[in-house]
Amino acid sequence: MEPALPHFSLPAPPDGCGLAATVAGLGSGLAEYLRAQRWFGSKGRTVAGVSVADSAALPAEVPAALLLVEVAFTAGEPELYSLPVAARPATAARALAETPGVALARLTAPEQEWLLYDGIADPAVGEALLRQFEDAARLPAAMGAFGFERTPVLSQITDGTNRMPLARVRRIGSEQSNSSVVFDDRLILKLFRRLHVGDNPELEISRFLTFRTRFRNAPLLAGFIRHLAPSGERTVGVLQTFVPGAADGWTWTLGALRVFYGDVGAHPLGRAGEPAPAAVVGLAGSYLASVRRLGEVTGELHAALASDAGDPAFAPEPVTPEDLAAWQAAVETEVTRGLAGLRAAGRAAGTDHGPTIERLLRAADAVHARVADAIGRLGEVLLWKTRVHGDYHLGQVLRVAGEADDFVVLDFEGEPARPLAARRAKQSPLRDVAGMLRSFTYASYAGLFEAAGDDREARRLLEPWQAAWERAVADSYLEGYLGATGERGLVLIPARRDVVGLALSVFCLERAAYELNYELNNRPSWLPIPLAALERELAA
Amino acid sequence: MAADDLWYKDAVFYEVHVKAFYDANGDGIGDFRGLTQKLDYLQLLGVDCLWILPMYPSPLRDDGYDIADFYSIHPDFGTIGDFKDFLDEAHRRGLRVIADLVMNHTSDQHPWFQAAQKAKDSPFRDYYVWSDDPERYREARIIFVDTERSNWTWDPVAKQYYWHRFFSHQPDLNYDNPRVREAMFDVMAFWLEKGLDGFRCDAVPYLFEREGTNCENLPETHTFLKALRRRLDETYPGRILLAEANQWPVDVRPYFGDGDEFHMAFHFPLMPRIFMAVKSEDRRPITDIFTHTPPIPENCQWCFFLRNHDELTLEMCTAEEREYMYYAYAPDRQAKLNIGIRRRLAPLLDRDRRKIELLTSILFTMPGSPIIYYGDEIGMGDNIYLGDRHGVRTPMQWSGDENAGFSRADPARLYSPVIHDPVYGYQRVNVEAQLRTPASLLNTMRRLIATRKRYRGLGRGTIEFLRPANHRILAYLREHEGERLLLVHNLAASAQPVQLDLRRFAGQVPVEVLGGARFPALGAEPYTLSLGPYGYYWFHLDPPRADERDTVDWSWTRYGAGTSPL
């Protein structure tokens, strides 16, 4: 139990309509609660005040309400968060009280104590939300309304009836930007926390893929919640089909790497230090086949996202000289920042990447020339920008094991920290590809670190295998990707492999520089990953 | 029953395709947000209730009458929230909305059928009618004779035959299963909760099957429909059910029950006979059909139409009548479809403004509630080369702008090409131009609708046909709670005189309500009128004003000896 839980006295037992006032009355307690949540974005800013911007009672078996809370800061724009709340008698809410980050306050009402908590943690609230989808309800709120929508996909799940028999409602791990509830392993409700005016890209893209394309390697859109108010419409949540029993791509890849590095240790060539590519293919064979499929799925996704030239939100557009200049500026900013960080770190004692850092810093001047040259060459060919995934890596795909390997792509929100307009902006699809390539590299190192531990000799022996695995996986992935795009006539991906390679190296360089900053600040032991990439890109 | 619960007896209905009306999001397909934006227009037109063609998710193999999900809106048309906004905005303007509902069958893509197919022990198996023997119910006719050879189709997945009265991709629901009956009420409650004012129920005669019968209009069907109506009235008073049963009025009559089944039903056979009467310049096709129309309960109402989204159906015609109709109205073979003619009102009437007005006048003054098919109020044309009935479902023509002002999408992206021929093209025929022209068809329609709404007798009154010697004249009296209206139509292309026997109303003054002119008072002799080609009068019989009483000496009629002063 959290000792510092605020206490509040109520003249009568709580009900759904009154919860907003109770939450508003928490004052600084509410601010503290929000700051402790993983999904609260602006931890670095000073909160000036928190208020309840809108609320609607949610018909549920417990008193419950959907709230929007506005967080004002001492400087800058306020932020709006969604917060479903509910209350139960304290005696019936022990488990909720003990779950970290769930309880908001204790309420003393006549006859008994109540616990006020984040409703998303309560299966009864989850069920109530599902029923609102089923009824396509519109819950009147003080300033507007919460509109629930259902699509034909929900009827597919509920066998065409209006009520889905529900056995199990469970919450799954909280994410950076949302909280999720799973219904009977068939549907998942993703409740967005930070809200923006306009359609969330997750809703926009999920709707587009579900109803306007034949792409079926993403969850289907079964419903969504919008807050409707004169100030604008905001996406509060999406209800999608759930893919049960699937491993995320990162976990699956690490599992494959565990086997791979284990087999390498037992392989006669494993001790020699120089892996023969054929040996890599033999050792990583089934993973390579799966990755080719992942490349195809990525390509099919990009083809689907670019399939409607008549829809302004999705129509592919040619990359302009302004876009190229922006790409160049973005890469250079990241690289400059990364190198500056390196320079500072290099002066600090104790890093054992001294020679690499030295080489990189010496090459610093050449970097900008190389980037400018690459952008100049890309400017000579016709490139396209389209809607993309936006935050594509192994953690965003699920591997569905079956007769044939397949993958489901998740999370079309883009990077939650960026503004909505930037997340909806069209980009080169190859930026997604670069994100996935970098993710393979990260996994290959994570597996290596896990296999070798602190044993320097073991690392030295495995490193060539890591490099060979990374290369073989990238080749397979790109083979699948290009097969599903350029070779099937999708003109949006340049037909010339050298142009694809050039664009990928620009995007990978930008990504690696970003990683460099991240690892310098958070995880110095993983610095070799971006360092190796930078060295390779710059040496090329 | 509250007085207003009979609103449908006074209402002018307007039939509209969501996809065809207005495209708000620029994807080439009309949507509910677009329809909402055009509510001001519908209010201006003056209609009272919109009838929305199927709006549900569907594989669209039968233009939406093959429903794949009863609980959402076809994604092309928007969301349930958009629909709710549309209802709220319509209600705010005093407009009501009813929507199509297909009770008899679903699409084979419906989750119920897909579950039923897969397993014999599925709880959904009994939602449909299955048999090992395709010889059952042999006496049921096959409706779509052009495409279907049997009412049974073998399902290779289910390994049984399933029953369907329409297309084989539309399996019939099994109304002997109480869960189906309950499920259908749940569906209706879902939409009524959103605020919908009722349903136009498609294909109602076929809900039940019984061996040894033709499986149409069975007593079980009526029992179920009465139960449905009872539950509707208990929870949603004032909402209505409109039956589509393409049958003779005497066969439709049971669907009104004792005023405890459907509120309304379409009157199918009148429509072709109005066209026949005008072409043959003879009122008898119209007056005869009313001798075959039984009286209906006080709280029920017929629904009349000139044209709708289907072909002008000639099923309720004799072979001879049918041949006459084809000869008169479908000289072009392309215009024929099934047993009917796929044309809009204006092209059927050679774009003769006088005939369009005349037929509209008859429609508006018949004892029932009229339905206007979208676009007919501006005299829109059709495109019989679009296949099936798509030619009468082209985009609404709002203006002379690109895509007729219907959509901002690329023309190639529209669900259907707009009409752009030199006669009916959108540059010529559109709402914007007609609103600016006081004497346009649109403004005349507005005047007719507004006038009809001033006289309750036109919706609720009794009808009595007058039988003048001149067969080219169609004249009748409508009477309701002391309000008496006299309607006179000239079905001929030439001017016609007529003498009407109205002596029993002697002394009353016919006031032509469309123009306001007071005509000479009725007297002791037949009342003489003359009408221009396709001319028509709507008279209200007023008591004489003091000055009119003074000018006429009626004393001679009492004694029978004097000379008429006229």
Coordinates of N, CA and C in Angstrom, one line a residue, chain B residues 379-543:
Chain B
G379 N -36.3 17.0 -61.6 CA -36.4 16.4 -62.9 C -35.1 15.8 -63.4
M380 N -34.4 15.2 -62.5 CA -33.1 14.5 -62.9 C -33.3 13.4 -64.0
G381 N -32.3 13.2 -64.8 CA -32.4 12.2 -65.8 C -31.8 10.9 -65.3
D382 N -31.6 9.9 -66.2 CA -31.0 8.7 -65.8 C -30.0 8.2 -66.9
N383 N -29.4 7.1 -66.7 CA -28.5 6.5 -67.6 C -28.7 5.1 -67.7
I384 N -29.5 4.7 -68.7 CA -30.0 3.3 -68.7 C -28.8 2.3 -69.1
Y385 N -27.7 2.9 -69.5 CA -26.6 2.0 -69.9 C -25.7 1.7 -68.8
L386 N -26.0 2.1 -67.6 CA -25.1 1.8 -66.4 C -25.3 0.3 -65.9
G387 N -26.3 -0.4 -66.4 CA -26.5 -1.7 -65.9 C -27.4 -1.8 -64.7
D388 N -28.1 -2.9 -64.5 CA -29.0 -3.2 -63.4 C -29.9 -1.9 -63.2
R389 N -30.0 -1.4 -62.0 CA -30.8 -0.2 -61.7 C -29.9 1.0 -61.4
H390 N -28.6 0.8 -61.7 CA -27.7 1.9 -61.3 C -28.0 3.2 -62.1
G391 N -28.7 3.1 -63.2 CA -29.0 4.3 -64.0 C -29.9 5.3 -63.3
V392 N -30.6 4.9 -62.3 CA -31.5 5.8 -61.6 C -30.9 6.1 -60.2
R393 N -29.6 5.8 -60.0 CA -29.0 6.0 -58.7 C -27.7 6.8 -58.9
T394 N -27.7 7.7 -59.8 CA -26.5 8.6 -60.1 C -26.5 9.7 -59.1
P395 N -25.3 10.4 -59.0 CA -25.2 11.4 -58.0 C -26.2 12.6 -58.1
M396 N -26.6 13.0 -57.0 CA -27.5 14.2 -56.9 C -26.9 15.4 -57.6
Q397 N -27.6 16.1 -58.4 CA -27.1 17.3 -59.1 C -27.3 18.6 -58.4
W398 N -26.3 19.0 -57.7 CA -26.4 20.2 -56.9 C -26.1 21.5 -57.6
S399 N -25.2 21.5 -58.6 CA -24.8 22.7 -59.3 C -24.2 22.4 -60.6
G400 N -23.8 23.4 -61.3 CA -23.1 23.2 -62.6 C -21.6 23.0 -62.4
D401 N -21.1 22.9 -61.2 CA -19.7 22.7 -60.9 C -19.3 21.2 -61.3
E402 N -18.0 21.0 -61.3 CA -17.5 19.6 -61.6 C -18.2 18.6 -60.7
N403 N -18.5 17.4 -61.2 CA -19.1 16.4 -60.5 C -20.5 16.8 -60.0
A404 N -21.1 17.7 -60.7 CA -22.5 18.2 -60.3 C -22.5 18.8 -58.9
G405 N -21.3 19.2 -58.4 CA -21.3 19.7 -57.0 C -21.5 18.7 -56.0
F406 N -21.4 17.4 -56.4 CA -21.7 16.3 -55.5 C -20.5 15.9 -54.7
S407 N -19.3 16.1 -55.3 CA -18.1 15.6 -54.7 C -16.9 16.3 -55.2
R408 N -15.8 16.4 -54.3 CA -14.6 17.0 -54.8 C -13.6 16.0 -55.4
A409 N -14.0 14.8 -55.4 CA -13.1 13.7 -55.9 C -12.9 13.8 -57.4
D410 N -11.8 13.1 -57.8 CA -11.6 13.0 -59.3 C -12.9 12.4 -59.9
P411 N -13.3 12.9 -61.0 CA -14.5 12.3 -61.6 C -14.4 10.8 -61.8
A412 N -13.3 10.3 -62.1 CA -13.1 8.8 -62.3 C -13.4 8.0 -61.0
R413 N -13.3 8.7 -59.8 CA -13.4 8.1 -58.6 C -14.8 8.0 -58.1
L414 N -15.8 8.7 -58.7 CA -17.1 8.7 -58.2 C -17.7 7.3 -58.3
Y415 N -18.6 7.0 -57.3 CA -19.2 5.6 -57.3 C -20.0 5.4 -58.6
S416 N -20.4 6.5 -59.3 CA -21.1 6.4 -60.5 C -20.9 7.7 -61.3
P417 N -20.8 7.6 -62.6 CA -20.7 8.8 -63.3 C -21.9 9.7 -63.1
V418 N -21.7 11.0 -63.2 CA -22.9 11.9 -63.1 C -23.5 12.0 -64.5
I419 N -24.8 12.4 -64.5 CA -25.5 12.6 -65.8 C -24.9 13.8 -66.4
H420 N -24.4 13.7 -67.7 CA -23.9 14.8 -68.3 C -24.3 14.9 -69.8
D421 N -25.5 14.3 -70.1 CA -26.0 14.4 -71.5 C -26.5 15.8 -71.7
P422 N -26.7 16.2 -73.0 CA -27.2 17.6 -73.2 C -28.5 18.0 -72.7
V423 N -29.4 17.0 -72.4 CA -30.8 17.3 -72.0 C -30.9 17.3 -70.5
Y424 N -30.3 16.3 -69.8 CA -30.5 16.1 -68.4 C -29.2 16.4 -67.6
G425 N -28.1 16.8 -68.3 CA -26.8 17.0 -67.7 C -26.9 18.0 -66.6
Y426 N -25.9 17.8 -65.7 CA -25.9 18.6 -64.5 C -25.8 20.1 -64.7
Q427 N -25.2 20.5 -65.9 CA -25.1 21.9 -66.2 C -26.5 22.5 -66.4
R428 N -27.4 21.7 -66.9 CA -28.7 22.1 -67.2 C -29.7 21.9 -66.0
V429 N -29.6 20.7 -65.4 CA -30.5 20.3 -64.4 C -29.8 20.3 -63.1
N430 N -30.0 21.3 -62.2 CA -29.3 21.2 -60.9 C -30.1 22.1 -59.9
V431 N -29.8 21.8 -58.6 CA -30.5 22.5 -57.6 C -30.3 24.0 -57.5
E432 N -29.0 24.3 -57.7 CA -28.6 25.7 -57.5 C -29.4 26.6 -58.6
A433 N -29.4 26.1 -59.8 CA -30.0 26.9 -60.9 C -31.5 27.0 -60.6
Q434 N -32.1 25.9 -60.2 CA -33.6 25.9 -60.0 C -34.0 26.7 -58.8
L435 N -33.2 26.8 -57.8 CA -33.5 27.6 -56.6 C -33.6 29.0 -57.0
R436 N -32.8 29.4 -58.0 CA -32.7 30.8 -58.4 C -33.8 31.2 -59.4
T437 N -34.6 30.2 -59.9 CA -35.6 30.4 -60.9 C -37.0 30.2 -60.2
P438 N -37.7 31.2 -60.0 CA -39.0 31.1 -59.3 C -39.9 30.1 -59.9
A439 N -40.0 29.9 -61.2 CA -40.9 29.0 -61.8 C -40.4 27.6 -62.1
S440 N -39.2 27.3 -61.5 CA -38.6 26.1 -61.7 C -39.4 24.9 -61.2
L441 N -39.1 23.7 -61.7 CA -39.8 22.5 -61.2 C -39.6 22.4 -59.6
L442 N -38.4 22.7 -59.2 CA -38.1 22.6 -57.8 C -39.0 23.5 -57.0
N443 N -39.1 24.7 -57.4 CA -39.9 25.7 -56.7 C -41.4 25.3 -56.7
T444 N -41.8 24.7 -57.9 CA -43.2 24.3 -57.9 C -43.4 23.1 -57.0
M445 N -42.4 22.2 -56.9 CA -42.5 21.1 -55.9 C -42.6 21.6 -54.5
R446 N -41.8 22.6 -54.2 CA -41.9 23.2 -52.9 C -43.2 23.7 -52.6
R447 N -43.8 24.4 -53.6 CA -45.2 25.0 -53.4 C -46.2 23.8 -53.2
L448 N -46.1 22.8 -54.0 CA -47.1 21.7 -53.8 C -46.9 21.0 -52.5
I449 N -45.7 20.8 -52.0 CA -45.5 20.2 -50.7 C -46.0 21.1 -49.6
A450 N -45.7 22.4 -49.7 CA -46.2 23.3 -48.6 C -47.7 23.3 -48.6
T451 N -48.3 23.3 -49.8 CA -49.8 23.4 -49.9 C -50.4 22.1 -49.3
R452 N -49.8 21.0 -49.7 CA -50.3 19.7 -49.2 C -50.3 19.7 -47.7
K453 N -49.2 20.3 -47.1 CA -49.1 20.2 -45.6 C -50.2 21.1 -44.9
R454 N -50.7 22.1 -45.7 CA -51.7 23.0 -45.1 C -53.0 22.3 -44.9
Y455 N -53.3 21.2 -45.7 CA -54.6 20.5 -45.6 C -54.4 19.1 -45.2
R456 N -54.8 18.9 -43.9 CA -54.7 17.6 -43.3 C -55.5 16.6 -44.1
G457 N -56.6 17.1 -44.7 CA -57.5 16.2 -45.4 C -56.8 15.4 -46.5
L458 N -55.7 16.0 -47.1 CA -55.0 15.3 -48.2 C -54.3 14.1 -47.6
G459 N -53.8 14.1 -46.4 CA -53.2 12.9 -45.8 C -54.2 12.0 -45.2
R460 N -55.2 12.5 -44.5 CA -56.1 11.7 -43.7 C -57.5 11.5 -44.3
G461 N -57.9 12.3 -45.3 CA -59.3 12.3 -45.6 C -59.7 11.1 -46.4
T462 N -61.1 11.0 -46.5 CA -61.7 9.9 -47.3 C -61.6 10.4 -48.8
I463 N -61.8 9.4 -49.7 CA -61.7 9.8 -51.1 C -63.0 9.3 -51.7
E464 N -63.6 10.2 -52.6 CA -64.8 9.9 -53.3 C -64.5 10.3 -54.8
F465 N -64.5 9.4 -55.7 CA -64.3 9.7 -57.1 C -65.5 10.3 -57.7
L466 N -65.4 11.4 -58.4 CA -66.6 11.9 -59.2 C -66.5 11.2 -60.6
R467 N -67.6 11.1 -61.2 CA -67.7 10.3 -62.4 C -68.2 11.2 -63.6
P468 N -67.5 12.2 -63.9 CA -68.0 13.1 -65.1 C -67.9 12.3 -66.4
A469 N -68.7 12.7 -67.3 CA -68.8 12.0 -68.6 C -67.5 12.0 -69.3
N470 N -66.7 13.1 -69.2 CA -65.4 13.1 -69.8 C -64.4 12.3 -69.1
H471 N -64.0 11.2 -69.7 CA -63.1 10.2 -69.1 C -61.7 10.8 -69.0
R472 N -61.4 11.8 -69.7 CA -60.1 12.4 -69.6 C -59.9 13.2 -68.3
I473 N -60.9 13.4 -67.6 CA -60.8 14.1 -66.3 C -60.9 13.2 -65.1
L474 N -59.9 13.4 -64.2 CA -59.8 12.6 -63.0 C -60.2 13.6 -61.9
A475 N -61.3 13.4 -61.2 CA -61.8 14.4 -60.2 C -62.2 13.6 -59.0
Y476 N -61.9 14.1 -57.8 CA -62.3 13.4 -56.6 C -62.3 14.4 -55.4
L477 N -63.1 14.0 -54.4 CA -63.3 14.8 -53.2 C -62.5 14.1 -52.1
R478 N -61.8 14.9 -51.3 CA -61.1 14.4 -50.1 C -61.8 15.1 -48.9
E479 N -62.1 14.4 -47.9 CA -62.9 15.0 -46.8 C -62.3 14.5 -45.5
H480 N -62.1 15.5 -44.5 CA -61.6 15.1 -43.2 C -62.1 16.1 -42.2
E481 N -62.8 15.7 -41.2 CA -63.2 16.5 -40.1 C -63.7 17.9 -40.6
G482 N -64.7 17.9 -41.6 CA -65.3 19.1 -42.1 C -64.5 19.8 -43.1
E483 N -63.2 19.4 -43.4 CA -62.4 20.0 -44.4 C -62.7 19.2 -45.7
R484 N -63.1 20.0 -46.8 CA -63.5 19.3 -48.0 C -62.7 19.8 -49.1
L485 N -62.0 18.9 -49.9 CA -61.1 19.4 -51.0 C -61.6 18.7 -52.2
L486 N -61.5 19.5 -53.3 CA -61.9 19.0 -54.6 C -60.7 19.0 -55.5
L487 N -60.3 17.9 -56.1 CA -59.1 17.8 -56.9 C -59.5 17.4 -58.3
V488 N -59.1 18.2 -59.3 CA -59.5 17.9 -60.7 C -58.2 17.9 -61.5
H489 N -58.1 16.8 -62.3 CA -56.9 16.7 -63.2 C -57.3 16.4 -64.6
N490 N -56.7 17.0 -65.5 CA -56.9 16.8 -67.0 C -55.8 15.8 -67.4
L491 N -56.1 14.6 -67.7 CA -55.1 13.6 -68.1 C -54.7 13.7 -69.6
A492 N -55.4 14.7 -70.3 CA -55.2 14.7 -71.7 C -54.2 15.8 -72.1
A493 N -53.7 15.6 -73.4 CA -52.7 16.6 -73.9 C -53.4 17.8 -74.5
S494 N -54.7 17.8 -74.5 CA -55.5 18.9 -75.0 C -56.4 19.5 -74.0
A495 N -56.8 20.7 -74.2 CA -57.7 21.4 -73.2 C -59.0 20.6 -73.1
Q496 N -59.6 20.5 -72.0 CA -60.8 19.7 -71.8 C -61.8 20.5 -70.9
P497 N -63.1 20.4 -71.3 CA -64.2 20.9 -70.4 C -64.7 19.7 -69.6
V498 N -65.2 20.1 -68.5 CA -65.8 19.0 -67.6 C -67.0 19.6 -66.8
Q499 N -68.0 18.7 -66.6 CA -69.1 19.1 -65.8 C -69.1 18.2 -64.6
L500 N -69.0 18.7 -63.4 CA -69.0 17.9 -62.2 C -70.3 18.1 -61.4
D501 N -70.8 16.9 -61.0 CA -72.0 17.0 -60.3 C -71.7 17.2 -58.8
L502 N -71.8 18.5 -58.4 CA -71.5 18.9 -57.0 C -72.7 19.6 -56.4
R503 N -73.9 19.2 -56.9 CA -75.1 20.0 -56.4 C -75.3 19.9 -54.9
R504 N -74.8 18.8 -54.4 CA -75.1 18.6 -52.9 C -74.3 19.6 -52.1
F505 N -73.3 20.3 -52.7 CA -72.5 21.3 -52.0 C -72.9 22.7 -52.5
A506 N -74.0 22.8 -53.0 CA -74.5 24.1 -53.6 C -74.3 25.2 -52.5
G507 N -73.7 26.3 -53.0 CA -73.5 27.4 -52.1 C -72.1 27.5 -51.7
Q508 N -71.4 26.4 -51.7 CA -70.0 26.5 -51.3 C -69.1 27.1 -52.4
V509 N -68.0 27.6 -52.0 CA -67.2 28.3 -53.0 C -65.8 27.6 -53.2
P510 N -65.6 27.1 -54.4 CA -64.2 26.5 -54.5 C -63.1 27.5 -54.6
V511 N -62.2 27.3 -53.7 CA -61.0 28.3 -53.7 C -59.8 27.5 -54.2
E512 N -59.2 27.9 -55.3 CA -58.0 27.2 -55.8 C -56.9 27.5 -54.9
V513 N -56.4 26.5 -54.1 CA -55.5 26.8 -53.0 C -54.1 27.0 -53.5
L514 N -53.7 26.6 -54.7 CA -52.3 26.8 -55.2 C -52.1 28.3 -55.6
G515 N -53.2 28.9 -56.1 CA -53.1 30.2 -56.6 C -53.9 31.2 -55.7
G516 N -54.9 30.7 -55.0 CA -55.7 31.5 -54.1 C -57.0 32.1 -54.7
A517 N -57.2 31.8 -56.0 CA -58.4 32.4 -56.7 C -59.7 31.8 -56.2
R518 N -60.7 32.6 -55.9 CA -62.0 32.1 -55.6 C -62.8 32.0 -56.8
F519 N -63.3 30.8 -57.0 CA -64.1 30.4 -58.2 C -65.5 30.7 -57.9
P520 N -66.4 30.7 -59.0 CA -67.8 30.9 -58.8 C -68.3 29.8 -57.9
A521 N -69.3 30.2 -57.1 CA -69.9 29.2 -56.1 C -70.5 28.1 -56.8
L522 N -70.6 26.9 -56.1 CA -71.3 25.8 -56.7 C -72.8 26.0 -56.7
G523 N -73.4 25.5 -57.7 CA -74.9 25.8 -57.8 C -75.7 24.5 -57.9
A524 N -76.9 24.7 -58.4 CA -77.8 23.6 -58.5 C -77.6 22.8 -59.8
E525 N -76.7 23.2 -60.6 CA -76.5 22.5 -61.9 C -75.1 21.9 -61.8
P526 N -74.8 21.0 -62.7 CA -73.4 20.5 -62.7 C -72.5 21.7 -62.9
Y527 N -71.3 21.6 -62.2 CA -70.4 22.7 -62.2 C -69.4 22.5 -63.4
T528 N -69.3 23.6 -64.1 CA -68.5 23.5 -65.4 C -67.1 24.1 -65.1
L529 N -66.1 23.3 -65.6 CA -64.7 23.8 -65.5 C -64.1 23.5 -66.8
S530 N -63.1 24.3 -67.1 CA -62.3 23.9 -68.3 C -60.8 23.8 -67.8
L531 N -60.1 22.9 -68.3 CA -58.7 22.7 -67.9 C -57.8 22.7 -69.1
G532 N -56.6 23.3 -69.0 CA -55.7 23.3 -70.1 C -55.0 21.9 -70.2
P533 N -54.2 21.7 -71.2 CA -53.5 20.4 -71.3 C -52.8 20.0 -70.0
Y534 N -53.1 18.8 -69.5 CA -52.4 18.3 -68.3 C -52.6 19.3 -67.1
G535 N -53.7 20.1 -67.2 CA -54.0 21.0 -66.1 C -54.5 20.4 -64.9
Y536 N -54.4 21.1 -63.8 CA -55.0 20.5 -62.5 C -55.4 21.6 -61.6
Y537 N -56.4 21.4 -60.8 CA -56.9 22.3 -59.8 C -56.9 21.6 -58.4
W538 N -56.5 22.4 -57.4 CA -56.7 21.9 -56.0 C -57.7 22.9 -55.4
F539 N -58.9 22.5 -55.2 CA -59.9 23.4 -54.6 C -60.2 23.0 -53.1
H540 N -60.3 24.1 -52.4 CA -60.9 23.9 -51.0 C -62.3 24.5 -51.1
L541 N -63.3 23.7 -50.6 CA -64.6 24.2 -50.6 C -64.9 25.0 -49.4
D542 N -65.0 26.3 -49.6 CA -65.2 27.3 -48.5 C -66.7 27.6 -48.4
P543 N -67.2 27.9 -47.2 CA -68.5 28.5 -47.1 C -68.5 29.9 -47.8

